[in-house]
Amino acid sequence: MEMSAINWLAVVAASLVGFAIGFVWYGPLFGKKWMEAVGMTEEDAENGNMAKIFGVTLIFQFIMAFCLAMFFYGDPASADMINGSNGAFYGFLTGFGWVATALGVNALYEQKSWTYIFINGSFWIVVFTLMGLILGAWK
C-alpha cells in the first residue's frame, strides 16, 4: 500500500462534506421523520453532548474518507485510472453495496422501521458518492 498519491486536502474536504450533508439531512430535510424513527424528542437532542458528537463524527468521517482514498490510490499503478466520475460511482457502490445494506441488516434485527433504514441508508449513499467524487476529481 502506498499513500504518496493521496491528496490529504481532498481527504479533509471529503470529511467535511459528509459533515455538512449530515447537518442538512438530519436537520431541515429529514430531521423530524428521523427523530420519530429513532424515538428521539427535541429535548433528547438538546441534551446531547454536541461537542463530543460533532468531534467524534469529524474523526469518523475522516477515517471513512481516508479509507476510500486508500481504495482509490493505495495501488500506484491503478491511481491514474481514478477520476471524478468513476470516483463517484465507486463511492456510490461503497455507500449502497456495503454501508446502507449493512445498516439495513442491523436495523432489521433491531426491528427499526423502513423509514429509519431509508433515511440513514440513503444518507450514507449520498455521502460516499460525494466523497468518491471529491477524492476522484481532486488529485
mmCIF file of N, CA and C in Angstrom:
data_model
loop_
_atom_site.group_PDB
_atom_site.id
_atom_site.type_symbol
_atom_site.label_atom_id
_atom_site.label_comp_id
_atom_site.label_asym_id
_atom_site.label_seq_id
_atom_site.Cartn_x
_atom_site.Cartn_y
_atom_site.Cartn_z
ATOM 1 N N MET A 1 0.843 -1.184 0.000
ATOM 2 C CA MET A 1 0.000 0.000 0.000
ATOM 3 C C MET A 1 0.880 1.236 0.000
ATOM 4 N N GLU A 2 0.477 2.188 -0.772
ATOM 5 C CA GLU A 2 1.244 3.414 -0.954
ATOM 6 C C GLU A 2 0.329 4.602 -0.673
ATOM 7 N N MET A 3 0.801 5.542 0.123
ATOM 8 C CA MET A 3 -0.023 6.701 0.459
ATOM 9 C C MET A 3 0.434 7.977 -0.238
ATOM 10 N N SER A 4 1.467 7.911 -1.055
ATOM 11 C CA SER A 4 2.004 9.130 -1.659
ATOM 12 C C SER A 4 1.052 9.757 -2.675
ATOM 13 N N ALA A 5 0.149 8.991 -3.254
ATOM 14 C CA ALA A 5 -0.779 9.531 -4.248
ATOM 15 C C ALA A 5 -2.013 10.171 -3.616
ATOM 16 N N ILE A 6 -2.158 10.058 -2.310
ATOM 17 C CA ILE A 6 -3.350 10.597 -1.641
ATOM 18 C C ILE A 6 -3.225 12.109 -1.488
ATOM 19 N N ASN A 7 -4.260 12.818 -1.888
ATOM 20 C CA ASN A 7 -4.347 14.262 -1.683
ATOM 21 C C ASN A 7 -5.028 14.477 -0.326
ATOM 22 N N TRP A 8 -4.238 14.870 0.656
ATOM 23 C CA TRP A 8 -4.757 14.996 2.020
ATOM 24 C C TRP A 8 -5.785 16.114 2.143
ATOM 25 N N LEU A 9 -5.659 17.165 1.327
ATOM 26 C CA LEU A 9 -6.682 18.218 1.346
ATOM 27 C C LEU A 9 -8.017 17.679 0.826
ATOM 28 N N ALA A 10 -7.953 16.798 -0.161
ATOM 29 C CA ALA A 10 -9.180 16.175 -0.664
ATOM 30 C C ALA A 10 -9.808 15.280 0.400
ATOM 31 N N VAL A 11 -8.979 14.584 1.169
ATOM 32 C CA VAL A 11 -9.494 13.741 2.254
ATOM 33 C C VAL A 11 -10.201 14.612 3.296
ATOM 34 N N VAL A 12 -9.590 15.736 3.643
ATOM 35 C CA VAL A 12 -10.216 16.653 4.608
ATOM 36 C C VAL A 12 -11.518 17.210 4.033
ATOM 37 N N ALA A 13 -11.499 17.626 2.763
ATOM 38 C CA ALA A 13 -12.712 18.158 2.135
ATOM 39 C C ALA A 13 -13.812 17.105 2.091
ATOM 40 N N ALA A 14 -13.458 15.873 1.752
ATOM 41 C CA ALA A 14 -14.449 14.791 1.723
ATOM 42 C C ALA A 14 -15.028 14.552 3.117
ATOM 43 N N SER A 15 -14.194 14.675 4.131
ATOM 44 C CA SER A 15 -14.669 14.530 5.516
ATOM 45 C C SER A 15 -15.672 15.618 5.854
ATOM 46 N N LEU A 16 -15.346 16.839 5.475
ATOM 47 C CA LEU A 16 -16.208 17.973 5.803
ATOM 48 C C LEU A 16 -17.517 17.948 5.026
ATOM 49 N N VAL A 17 -17.476 17.476 3.774
ATOM 50 C CA VAL A 17 -18.715 17.418 3.009
ATOM 51 C C VAL A 17 -19.679 16.418 3.645
ATOM 52 N N GLY A 18 -19.151 15.333 4.179
ATOM 53 C CA GLY A 18 -20.005 14.383 4.881
ATOM 54 C C GLY A 18 -20.662 15.004 6.099
ATOM 55 N N PHE A 19 -19.896 15.810 6.802
ATOM 56 C CA PHE A 19 -20.427 16.502 7.979
ATOM 57 C C PHE A 19 -21.502 17.501 7.560
ATOM 58 N N ALA A 20 -21.241 18.245 6.485
ATOM 59 C CA ALA A 20 -22.196 19.252 6.016
ATOM 60 C C ALA A 20 -23.494 18.609 5.524
ATOM 61 N N ILE A 21 -23.380 17.503 4.798
ATOM 62 C CA ILE A 21 -24.579 16.798 4.329
ATOM 63 C C ILE A 21 -25.394 16.321 5.528
ATOM 64 N N GLY A 22 -24.732 15.824 6.547
ATOM 65 C CA GLY A 22 -25.422 15.373 7.753
ATOM 66 C C GLY A 22 -26.209 16.483 8.420
ATOM 67 N N PHE A 23 -25.637 17.683 8.426
ATOM 68 C CA PHE A 23 -26.319 18.833 9.026
ATOM 69 C C PHE A 23 -27.641 19.100 8.312
ATOM 70 N N VAL A 24 -27.630 19.037 6.981
ATOM 71 C CA VAL A 24 -28.844 19.277 6.201
ATOM 72 C C VAL A 24 -29.779 18.066 6.266
ATOM 73 N N TRP A 25 -29.219 16.875 6.129
ATOM 74 C CA TRP A 25 -30.007 15.639 6.064
ATOM 75 C C TRP A 25 -30.812 15.412 7.340
ATOM 76 N N TYR A 26 -30.115 15.515 8.473
ATOM 77 C CA TYR A 26 -30.761 15.239 9.758
ATOM 78 C C TYR A 26 -31.316 16.495 10.409
ATOM 79 N N GLY A 27 -31.291 17.597 9.676
ATOM 80 C CA GLY A 27 -31.887 18.844 10.127
ATOM 81 C C GLY A 27 -33.140 19.116 9.320
ATOM 82 N N PRO A 28 -33.063 20.098 8.414
ATOM 83 C CA PRO A 28 -34.273 20.500 7.694
ATOM 84 C C PRO A 28 -34.843 19.445 6.743
ATOM 85 N N LEU A 29 -34.010 18.585 6.177
ATOM 86 C CA LEU A 29 -34.506 17.651 5.168
ATOM 87 C C LEU A 29 -35.325 16.503 5.775
ATOM 88 N N PHE A 30 -34.726 15.754 6.697
ATOM 89 C CA PHE A 30 -35.399 14.581 7.271
ATOM 90 C C PHE A 30 -35.395 14.579 8.798
ATOM 91 N N GLY A 31 -35.045 15.676 9.426
ATOM 92 C CA GLY A 31 -34.865 15.720 10.875
ATOM 93 C C GLY A 31 -36.041 15.206 11.684
ATOM 94 N N LYS A 32 -37.223 15.699 11.391
ATOM 95 C CA LYS A 32 -38.397 15.297 12.176
ATOM 96 C C LYS A 32 -38.741 13.817 11.965
ATOM 97 N N LYS A 33 -38.715 13.377 10.717
ATOM 98 C CA LYS A 33 -39.008 11.966 10.426
ATOM 99 C C LYS A 33 -37.957 11.053 11.051
ATOM 100 N N TRP A 34 -36.682 11.472 11.000
ATOM 101 C CA TRP A 34 -35.607 10.674 11.588
ATOM 102 C C TRP A 34 -35.782 10.581 13.102
ATOM 103 N N MET A 35 -36.104 11.702 13.752
ATOM 104 C CA MET A 35 -36.303 11.682 15.202
ATOM 105 C C MET A 35 -37.456 10.755 15.577
ATOM 106 N N GLU A 36 -38.526 10.773 14.795
ATOM 107 C CA GLU A 36 -39.637 9.840 15.034
ATOM 108 C C GLU A 36 -39.170 8.393 14.875
ATOM 109 N N ALA A 37 -38.374 8.143 13.841
ATOM 110 C CA ALA A 37 -37.924 6.776 13.551
ATOM 111 C C ALA A 37 -37.016 6.218 14.642
ATOM 112 N N VAL A 38 -36.242 7.084 15.293
ATOM 113 C CA VAL A 38 -35.351 6.605 16.360
ATOM 114 C C VAL A 38 -35.966 6.772 17.739
ATOM 115 N N GLY A 39 -37.133 7.412 17.811
ATOM 116 C CA GLY A 39 -37.783 7.604 19.103
ATOM 117 C C GLY A 39 -37.139 8.692 19.944
ATOM 118 N N MET A 40 -36.624 9.709 19.288
ATOM 119 C CA MET A 40 -35.943 10.802 19.982
ATOM 120 C C MET A 40 -36.837 12.040 19.996
ATOM 121 N N THR A 41 -36.801 12.764 21.091
ATOM 122 C CA THR A 41 -37.541 14.014 21.189
ATOM 123 C C THR A 41 -36.587 15.189 20.992
ATOM 124 N N GLU A 42 -37.155 16.372 20.789
ATOM 125 C CA GLU A 42 -36.344 17.598 20.693
ATOM 126 C C GLU A 42 -35.516 17.776 21.963
ATOM 127 N N GLU A 43 -36.124 17.470 23.096
ATOM 128 C CA GLU A 43 -35.422 17.594 24.378
ATOM 129 C C GLU A 43 -34.230 16.636 24.445
ATOM 130 N N ASP A 44 -34.422 15.408 23.978
ATOM 131 C CA ASP A 44 -33.310 14.449 23.932
ATOM 132 C C ASP A 44 -32.161 15.005 23.099
ATOM 133 N N ALA A 45 -32.505 15.558 21.935
ATOM 134 C CA ALA A 45 -31.478 16.102 21.044
ATOM 135 C C ALA A 45 -30.744 17.269 21.694
ATOM 136 N N GLU A 46 -31.477 18.130 22.364
ATOM 137 C CA GLU A 46 -30.863 19.298 23.008
ATOM 138 C C GLU A 46 -29.977 18.903 24.182
ATOM 139 N N ASN A 47 -30.249 17.775 24.805
ATOM 140 C CA ASN A 47 -29.463 17.333 25.956
ATOM 141 C C ASN A 47 -28.221 16.532 25.569
ATOM 142 N N GLY A 48 -28.026 16.297 24.284
ATOM 143 C CA GLY A 48 -26.849 15.555 23.839
ATOM 144 C C GLY A 48 -25.583 16.386 23.979
ATOM 145 N N ASN A 49 -24.464 15.719 24.155
ATOM 146 C CA ASN A 49 -23.158 16.383 24.234
ATOM 147 C C ASN A 49 -22.697 16.662 22.805
ATOM 148 N N MET A 50 -23.098 17.824 22.279
ATOM 149 C CA MET A 50 -22.856 18.123 20.874
ATOM 150 C C MET A 50 -21.373 18.259 20.542
ATOM 151 N N ALA A 51 -20.568 18.747 21.458
ATOM 152 C CA ALA A 51 -19.124 18.847 21.195
ATOM 153 C C ALA A 51 -18.542 17.456 20.958
ATOM 154 N N LYS A 52 -18.925 16.516 21.801
ATOM 155 C CA LYS A 52 -18.446 15.138 21.635
ATOM 156 C C LYS A 52 -18.993 14.533 20.345
ATOM 157 N N ILE A 53 -20.279 14.705 20.099
ATOM 158 C CA ILE A 53 -20.910 14.128 18.909
ATOM 159 C C ILE A 53 -20.269 14.679 17.638
ATOM 160 N N PHE A 54 -20.139 16.004 17.542
ATOM 161 C CA PHE A 54 -19.556 16.608 16.343
ATOM 162 C C PHE A 54 -18.079 16.261 16.209
ATOM 163 N N GLY A 55 -17.345 16.287 17.307
ATOM 164 C CA GLY A 55 -15.913 15.981 17.266
ATOM 165 C C GLY A 55 -15.642 14.559 16.815
ATOM 166 N N VAL A 56 -16.333 13.608 17.411
ATOM 167 C CA VAL A 56 -16.130 12.202 17.039
ATOM 168 C C VAL A 56 -16.652 11.953 15.620
ATOM 169 N N THR A 57 -17.741 12.608 15.246
ATOM 170 C CA THR A 57 -18.251 12.484 13.878
ATOM 171 C C THR A 57 -17.193 12.912 12.867
ATOM 172 N N LEU A 58 -16.539 14.036 13.114
ATOM 173 C CA LEU A 58 -15.494 14.501 12.194
ATOM 174 C C LEU A 58 -14.343 13.502 12.103
ATOM 175 N N ILE A 59 -13.956 12.939 13.228
ATOM 176 C CA ILE A 59 -12.881 11.936 13.226
ATOM 177 C C ILE A 59 -13.311 10.710 12.417
ATOM 178 N N PHE A 60 -14.516 10.220 12.667
ATOM 179 C CA PHE A 60 -15.007 9.049 11.940
ATOM 180 C C PHE A 60 -15.119 9.331 10.438
ATOM 181 N N GLN A 61 -15.620 10.522 10.089
ATOM 182 C CA GLN A 61 -15.757 10.867 8.666
ATOM 183 C C GLN A 61 -14.383 10.968 8.008
ATOM 184 N N PHE A 62 -13.383 11.446 8.747
ATOM 185 C CA PHE A 62 -12.021 11.495 8.213
ATOM 186 C C PHE A 62 -11.509 10.078 7.948
ATOM 187 N N ILE A 63 -11.752 9.180 8.889
ATOM 188 C CA ILE A 63 -11.329 7.785 8.708
ATOM 189 C C ILE A 63 -12.001 7.188 7.471
ATOM 190 N N MET A 64 -13.299 7.448 7.299
ATOM 191 C CA MET A 64 -14.013 6.940 6.127
ATOM 192 C C MET A 64 -13.407 7.476 4.836
ATOM 193 N N ALA A 65 -13.182 8.791 4.791
ATOM 194 C CA ALA A 65 -12.619 9.405 3.582
ATOM 195 C C ALA A 65 -11.214 8.871 3.312
ATOM 196 N N PHE A 66 -10.418 8.703 4.351
ATOM 197 C CA PHE A 66 -9.065 8.164 4.183
ATOM 198 C C PHE A 66 -9.112 6.739 3.632
ATOM 199 N N CYS A 67 -9.980 5.904 4.185
ATOM 200 C CA CYS A 67 -10.076 4.518 3.713
ATOM 201 C C CYS A 67 -10.536 4.465 2.256
ATOM 202 N N LEU A 68 -11.483 5.314 1.884
ATOM 203 C CA LEU A 68 -11.916 5.364 0.493
ATOM 204 C C LEU A 68 -10.761 5.818 -0.402
ATOM 205 N N ALA A 69 -9.997 6.795 0.060
ATOM 206 C CA ALA A 69 -8.820 7.247 -0.695
ATOM 207 C C ALA A 69 -7.800 6.125 -0.841
ATOM 208 N N MET A 70 -7.643 5.298 0.174
ATOM 209 C CA MET A 70 -6.716 4.167 0.079
ATOM 210 C C MET A 70 -7.190 3.152 -0.964
ATOM 211 N N PHE A 71 -8.504 2.934 -1.053
ATOM 212 C CA PHE A 71 -9.015 2.062 -2.116
ATOM 213 C C PHE A 71 -8.667 2.641 -3.490
ATOM 214 N N PHE A 72 -8.788 3.959 -3.623
ATOM 215 C CA PHE A 72 -8.537 4.615 -4.906
ATOM 216 C C PHE A 72 -7.053 4.679 -5.249
ATOM 217 N N TYR A 73 -6.237 5.043 -4.267
ATOM 218 C CA TYR A 73 -4.845 5.410 -4.545
ATOM 219 C C TYR A 73 -3.805 4.537 -3.854
ATOM 220 N N GLY A 74 -4.234 3.511 -3.148
ATOM 221 C CA GLY A 74 -3.287 2.655 -2.437
ATOM 222 C C GLY A 74 -2.381 1.853 -3.355
ATOM 223 N N ASP A 75 -2.842 1.606 -4.564
ATOM 224 C CA ASP A 75 -2.033 0.919 -5.578
ATOM 225 C C ASP A 75 -1.634 1.955 -6.624
ATOM 226 N N PRO A 76 -0.370 2.396 -6.612
ATOM 227 C CA PRO A 76 0.055 3.457 -7.535
ATOM 228 C C PRO A 76 -0.218 3.133 -9.006
ATOM 229 N N ALA A 77 -0.178 1.872 -9.384
ATOM 230 C CA ALA A 77 -0.424 1.500 -10.779
ATOM 231 C C ALA A 77 -1.868 1.781 -11.195
ATOM 232 N N SER A 78 -2.791 1.736 -10.252
ATOM 233 C CA SER A 78 -4.205 1.963 -10.555
ATOM 234 C C SER A 78 -4.643 3.399 -10.307
ATOM 235 N N ALA A 79 -3.833 4.172 -9.606
ATOM 236 C CA ALA A 79 -4.230 5.515 -9.179
ATOM 237 C C ALA A 79 -4.571 6.429 -10.349
ATOM 238 N N ASP A 80 -3.879 6.295 -11.463
ATOM 239 C CA ASP A 80 -4.125 7.173 -12.609
ATOM 240 C C ASP A 80 -5.479 6.923 -13.268
ATOM 241 N N MET A 81 -6.087 5.797 -13.006
ATOM 242 C CA MET A 81 -7.374 5.473 -13.621
ATOM 243 C C MET A 81 -8.552 6.110 -12.881
ATOM 244 N N ILE A 82 -8.319 6.647 -11.701
ATOM 245 C CA ILE A 82 -9.401 7.234 -10.910
ATOM 246 C C ILE A 82 -9.652 8.666 -11.374
ATOM 247 N N ASN A 83 -10.929 9.000 -11.580
ATOM 248 C CA ASN A 83 -11.329 10.374 -11.898
ATOM 249 C C ASN A 83 -12.625 10.677 -11.152
ATOM 250 N N GLY A 84 -13.177 11.847 -11.382
ATOM 251 C CA GLY A 84 -14.375 12.244 -10.648
ATOM 252 C C GLY A 84 -15.567 11.338 -10.875
ATOM 253 N N SER A 85 -15.798 10.943 -12.123
ATOM 254 C CA SER A 85 -16.999 10.144 -12.397
ATOM 255 C C SER A 85 -16.887 8.723 -11.855
ATOM 256 N N ASN A 86 -15.739 8.064 -12.069
ATOM 257 C CA ASN A 86 -15.673 6.714 -11.505
ATOM 258 C C ASN A 86 -15.441 6.755 -9.999
ATOM 259 N N GLY A 87 -14.865 7.845 -9.492
ATOM 260 C CA GLY A 87 -14.771 8.015 -8.041
ATOM 261 C C GLY A 87 -16.156 8.101 -7.413
ATOM 262 N N ALA A 88 -17.039 8.878 -8.055
ATOM 263 C CA ALA A 88 -18.419 8.981 -7.565
ATOM 264 C C ALA A 88 -19.125 7.629 -7.661
ATOM 265 N N PHE A 89 -18.892 6.908 -8.758
ATOM 266 C CA PHE A 89 -19.512 5.592 -8.925
ATOM 267 C C PHE A 89 -19.025 4.615 -7.860
ATOM 268 N N TYR A 90 -17.723 4.580 -7.621
ATOM 269 C CA TYR A 90 -17.182 3.694 -6.581
ATOM 270 C C TYR A 90 -17.668 4.120 -5.193
ATOM 271 N N GLY A 91 -17.799 5.418 -4.984
ATOM 272 C CA GLY A 91 -18.358 5.900 -3.728
ATOM 273 C C GLY A 91 -19.800 5.454 -3.558
ATOM 274 N N PHE A 92 -20.576 5.540 -4.654
ATOM 275 C CA PHE A 92 -21.956 5.064 -4.623
ATOM 276 C C PHE A 92 -22.008 3.577 -4.275
ATOM 277 N N LEU A 93 -21.158 2.788 -4.937
ATOM 278 C CA LEU A 93 -21.137 1.351 -4.651
ATOM 279 C C LEU A 93 -20.777 1.079 -3.195
ATOM 280 N N THR A 94 -19.854 1.853 -2.659
ATOM 281 C CA THR A 94 -19.484 1.709 -1.250
ATOM 282 C C THR A 94 -20.676 2.030 -0.357
ATOM 283 N N GLY A 95 -21.320 3.173 -0.616
ATOM 284 C CA GLY A 95 -22.454 3.587 0.203
ATOM 285 C C GLY A 95 -23.634 2.644 0.101
ATOM 286 N N PHE A 96 -23.960 2.237 -1.123
ATOM 287 C CA PHE A 96 -25.119 1.368 -1.330
ATOM 288 C C PHE A 96 -24.801 -0.091 -1.016
ATOM 289 N N GLY A 97 -23.724 -0.588 -1.609
ATOM 290 C CA GLY A 97 -23.432 -2.013 -1.534
ATOM 291 C C GLY A 97 -22.918 -2.497 -0.195
ATOM 292 N N TRP A 98 -22.218 -1.645 0.521
ATOM 293 C CA TRP A 98 -21.661 -2.062 1.812
ATOM 294 C C TRP A 98 -22.358 -1.380 2.982
ATOM 295 N N VAL A 99 -22.345 -0.058 2.982
ATOM 296 C CA VAL A 99 -22.783 0.665 4.180
ATOM 297 C C VAL A 99 -24.294 0.596 4.368
ATOM 298 N N ALA A 100 -25.060 0.990 3.356
ATOM 299 C CA ALA A 100 -26.520 1.013 3.512
ATOM 300 C C ALA A 100 -27.088 -0.386 3.733
ATOM 301 N N THR A 101 -26.535 -1.368 3.045
ATOM 302 C CA THR A 101 -27.047 -2.725 3.231
ATOM 303 C C THR A 101 -26.677 -3.281 4.605
ATOM 304 N N ALA A 102 -25.463 -2.995 5.071
ATOM 305 C CA ALA A 102 -25.070 -3.439 6.418
ATOM 306 C C ALA A 102 -25.937 -2.758 7.470
ATOM 307 N N LEU A 103 -26.168 -1.465 7.284
ATOM 308 C CA LEU A 103 -27.040 -0.738 8.203
ATOM 309 C C LEU A 103 -28.448 -1.334 8.168
ATOM 310 N N GLY A 104 -28.916 -1.688 6.972
ATOM 311 C CA GLY A 104 -30.238 -2.289 6.840
ATOM 312 C C GLY A 104 -30.354 -3.620 7.562
ATOM 313 N N VAL A 105 -29.328 -4.453 7.457
ATOM 314 C CA VAL A 105 -29.336 -5.736 8.169
ATOM 315 C C VAL A 105 -29.446 -5.501 9.672
ATOM 316 N N ASN A 106 -28.594 -4.617 10.196
ATOM 317 C CA ASN A 106 -28.655 -4.319 11.637
ATOM 318 C C ASN A 106 -30.025 -3.784 12.027
ATOM 319 N N ALA A 107 -30.559 -2.871 11.216
ATOM 320 C CA ALA A 107 -31.846 -2.254 11.534
ATOM 321 C C ALA A 107 -32.974 -3.281 11.546
ATOM 322 N N LEU A 108 -32.917 -4.259 10.659
ATOM 323 C CA LEU A 108 -33.947 -5.296 10.654
ATOM 324 C C LEU A 108 -33.920 -6.096 11.952
ATOM 325 N N TYR A 109 -32.730 -6.468 12.401
ATOM 326 C CA TYR A 109 -32.627 -7.209 13.664
ATOM 327 C C TYR A 109 -33.013 -6.346 14.862
ATOM 328 N N GLU A 110 -32.767 -5.050 14.754
ATOM 329 C CA GLU A 110 -33.157 -4.126 15.827
ATOM 330 C C GLU A 110 -34.632 -3.754 15.734
ATOM 331 N N GLN A 111 -35.312 -4.279 14.714
ATOM 332 C CA GLN A 111 -36.725 -4.019 14.457
ATOM 333 C C GLN A 111 -37.013 -2.536 14.270
ATOM 334 N N LYS A 112 -36.119 -1.883 13.539
ATOM 335 C CA LYS A 112 -36.316 -0.478 13.173
ATOM 336 C C LYS A 112 -37.224 -0.416 11.948
ATOM 337 N N SER A 113 -37.776 0.747 11.708
ATOM 338 C CA SER A 113 -38.714 0.926 10.597
ATOM 339 C C SER A 113 -37.987 1.075 9.262
ATOM 340 N N TRP A 114 -38.760 0.912 8.187
ATOM 341 C CA TRP A 114 -38.214 1.150 6.855
ATOM 342 C C TRP A 114 -37.854 2.624 6.683
ATOM 343 N N THR A 115 -38.567 3.500 7.363
ATOM 344 C CA THR A 115 -38.224 4.926 7.329
ATOM 345 C C THR A 115 -36.825 5.133 7.876
ATOM 346 N N TYR A 116 -36.527 4.498 8.986
ATOM 347 C CA TYR A 116 -35.187 4.571 9.589
ATOM 348 C C TYR A 116 -34.130 4.078 8.601
ATOM 349 N N ILE A 117 -34.398 2.924 7.983
ATOM 350 C CA ILE A 117 -33.447 2.345 7.033
ATOM 351 C C ILE A 117 -33.256 3.276 5.841
ATOM 352 N N PHE A 118 -34.346 3.809 5.304
ATOM 353 C CA PHE A 118 -34.247 4.694 4.147
ATOM 354 C C PHE A 118 -33.473 5.968 4.473
ATOM 355 N N ILE A 119 -33.818 6.630 5.571
ATOM 356 C CA ILE A 119 -33.162 7.902 5.904
ATOM 357 C C ILE A 119 -31.675 7.689 6.139
ATOM 358 N N ASN A 120 -31.327 6.732 6.964
ATOM 359 C CA ASN A 120 -29.910 6.512 7.272
ATOM 360 C C ASN A 120 -29.152 5.898 6.096
ATOM 361 N N GLY A 121 -29.745 4.930 5.432
ATOM 362 C CA GLY A 121 -29.070 4.291 4.304
ATOM 363 C C GLY A 121 -28.830 5.249 3.151
ATOM 364 N N SER A 122 -29.844 6.015 2.792
ATOM 365 C CA SER A 122 -29.671 6.953 1.681
ATOM 366 C C SER A 122 -28.700 8.071 2.041
ATOM 367 N N PHE A 123 -28.637 8.443 3.315
ATOM 368 C CA PHE A 123 -27.632 9.425 3.746
ATOM 369 C C PHE A 123 -26.234 8.934 3.399
ATOM 370 N N TRP A 124 -25.926 7.691 3.764
ATOM 371 C CA TRP A 124 -24.584 7.164 3.516
ATOM 372 C C TRP A 124 -24.315 6.969 2.034
ATOM 373 N N ILE A 125 -25.337 6.656 1.264
ATOM 374 C CA ILE A 125 -25.146 6.554 -0.187
ATOM 375 C C ILE A 125 -24.733 7.912 -0.751
ATOM 376 N N VAL A 126 -25.437 8.963 -0.360
ATOM 377 C CA VAL A 126 -25.106 10.315 -0.833
ATOM 378 C C VAL A 126 -23.716 10.725 -0.358
ATOM 379 N N VAL A 127 -23.418 10.503 0.920
ATOM 380 C CA VAL A 127 -22.119 10.907 1.469
ATOM 381 C C VAL A 127 -20.977 10.205 0.747
ATOM 382 N N PHE A 128 -21.045 8.893 0.607
ATOM 383 C CA PHE A 128 -19.944 8.181 -0.038
ATOM 384 C C PHE A 128 -19.839 8.512 -1.523
ATOM 385 N N THR A 129 -20.961 8.779 -2.176
ATOM 386 C CA THR A 129 -20.907 9.202 -3.578
ATOM 387 C C THR A 129 -20.162 10.525 -3.698
ATOM 388 N N LEU A 130 -20.478 11.479 -2.832
ATOM 389 C CA LEU A 130 -19.792 12.776 -2.871
ATOM 390 C C LEU A 130 -18.340 12.663 -2.426
ATOM 391 N N MET A 131 -18.073 11.832 -1.434
ATOM 392 C CA MET A 131 -16.678 11.600 -1.038
ATOM 393 C C MET A 131 -15.886 11.041 -2.218
ATOM 394 N N GLY A 132 -16.459 10.065 -2.908
ATOM 395 C CA GLY A 132 -15.788 9.481 -4.063
ATOM 396 C C GLY A 132 -15.564 10.487 -5.174
ATOM 397 N N LEU A 133 -16.554 11.344 -5.406
ATOM 398 C CA LEU A 133 -16.419 12.395 -6.410
ATOM 399 C C LEU A 133 -15.253 13.320 -6.075
ATOM 400 N N ILE A 134 -15.207 13.780 -4.838
ATOM 401 C CA ILE A 134 -14.141 14.692 -4.409
ATOM 402 C C ILE A 134 -12.781 14.012 -4.504
ATOM 403 N N LEU A 135 -12.681 12.816 -3.965
ATOM 404 C CA LEU A 135 -11.394 12.114 -3.956
ATOM 405 C C LEU A 135 -10.934 11.747 -5.362
ATOM 406 N N GLY A 136 -11.883 11.436 -6.243
ATOM 407 C CA GLY A 136 -11.517 11.086 -7.609
ATOM 408 C C GLY A 136 -11.152 12.285 -8.463
ATOM 409 N N ALA A 137 -11.852 13.391 -8.249
ATOM 410 C CA ALA A 137 -11.628 14.576 -9.079
ATOM 411 C C ALA A 137 -10.437 15.409 -8.625
ATOM 412 N N TRP A 138 -10.188 15.432 -7.330
ATOM 413 C CA TRP A 138 -9.152 16.317 -6.778
ATOM 414 C C TRP A 138 -7.923 15.494 -6.436
ATOM 415 N N LYS A 139 -7.056 15.338 -7.422
ATOM 416 C CA LYS A 139 -5.855 14.510 -7.234
ATOM 417 C C LYS A 139 -4.722 15.321 -6.653
#
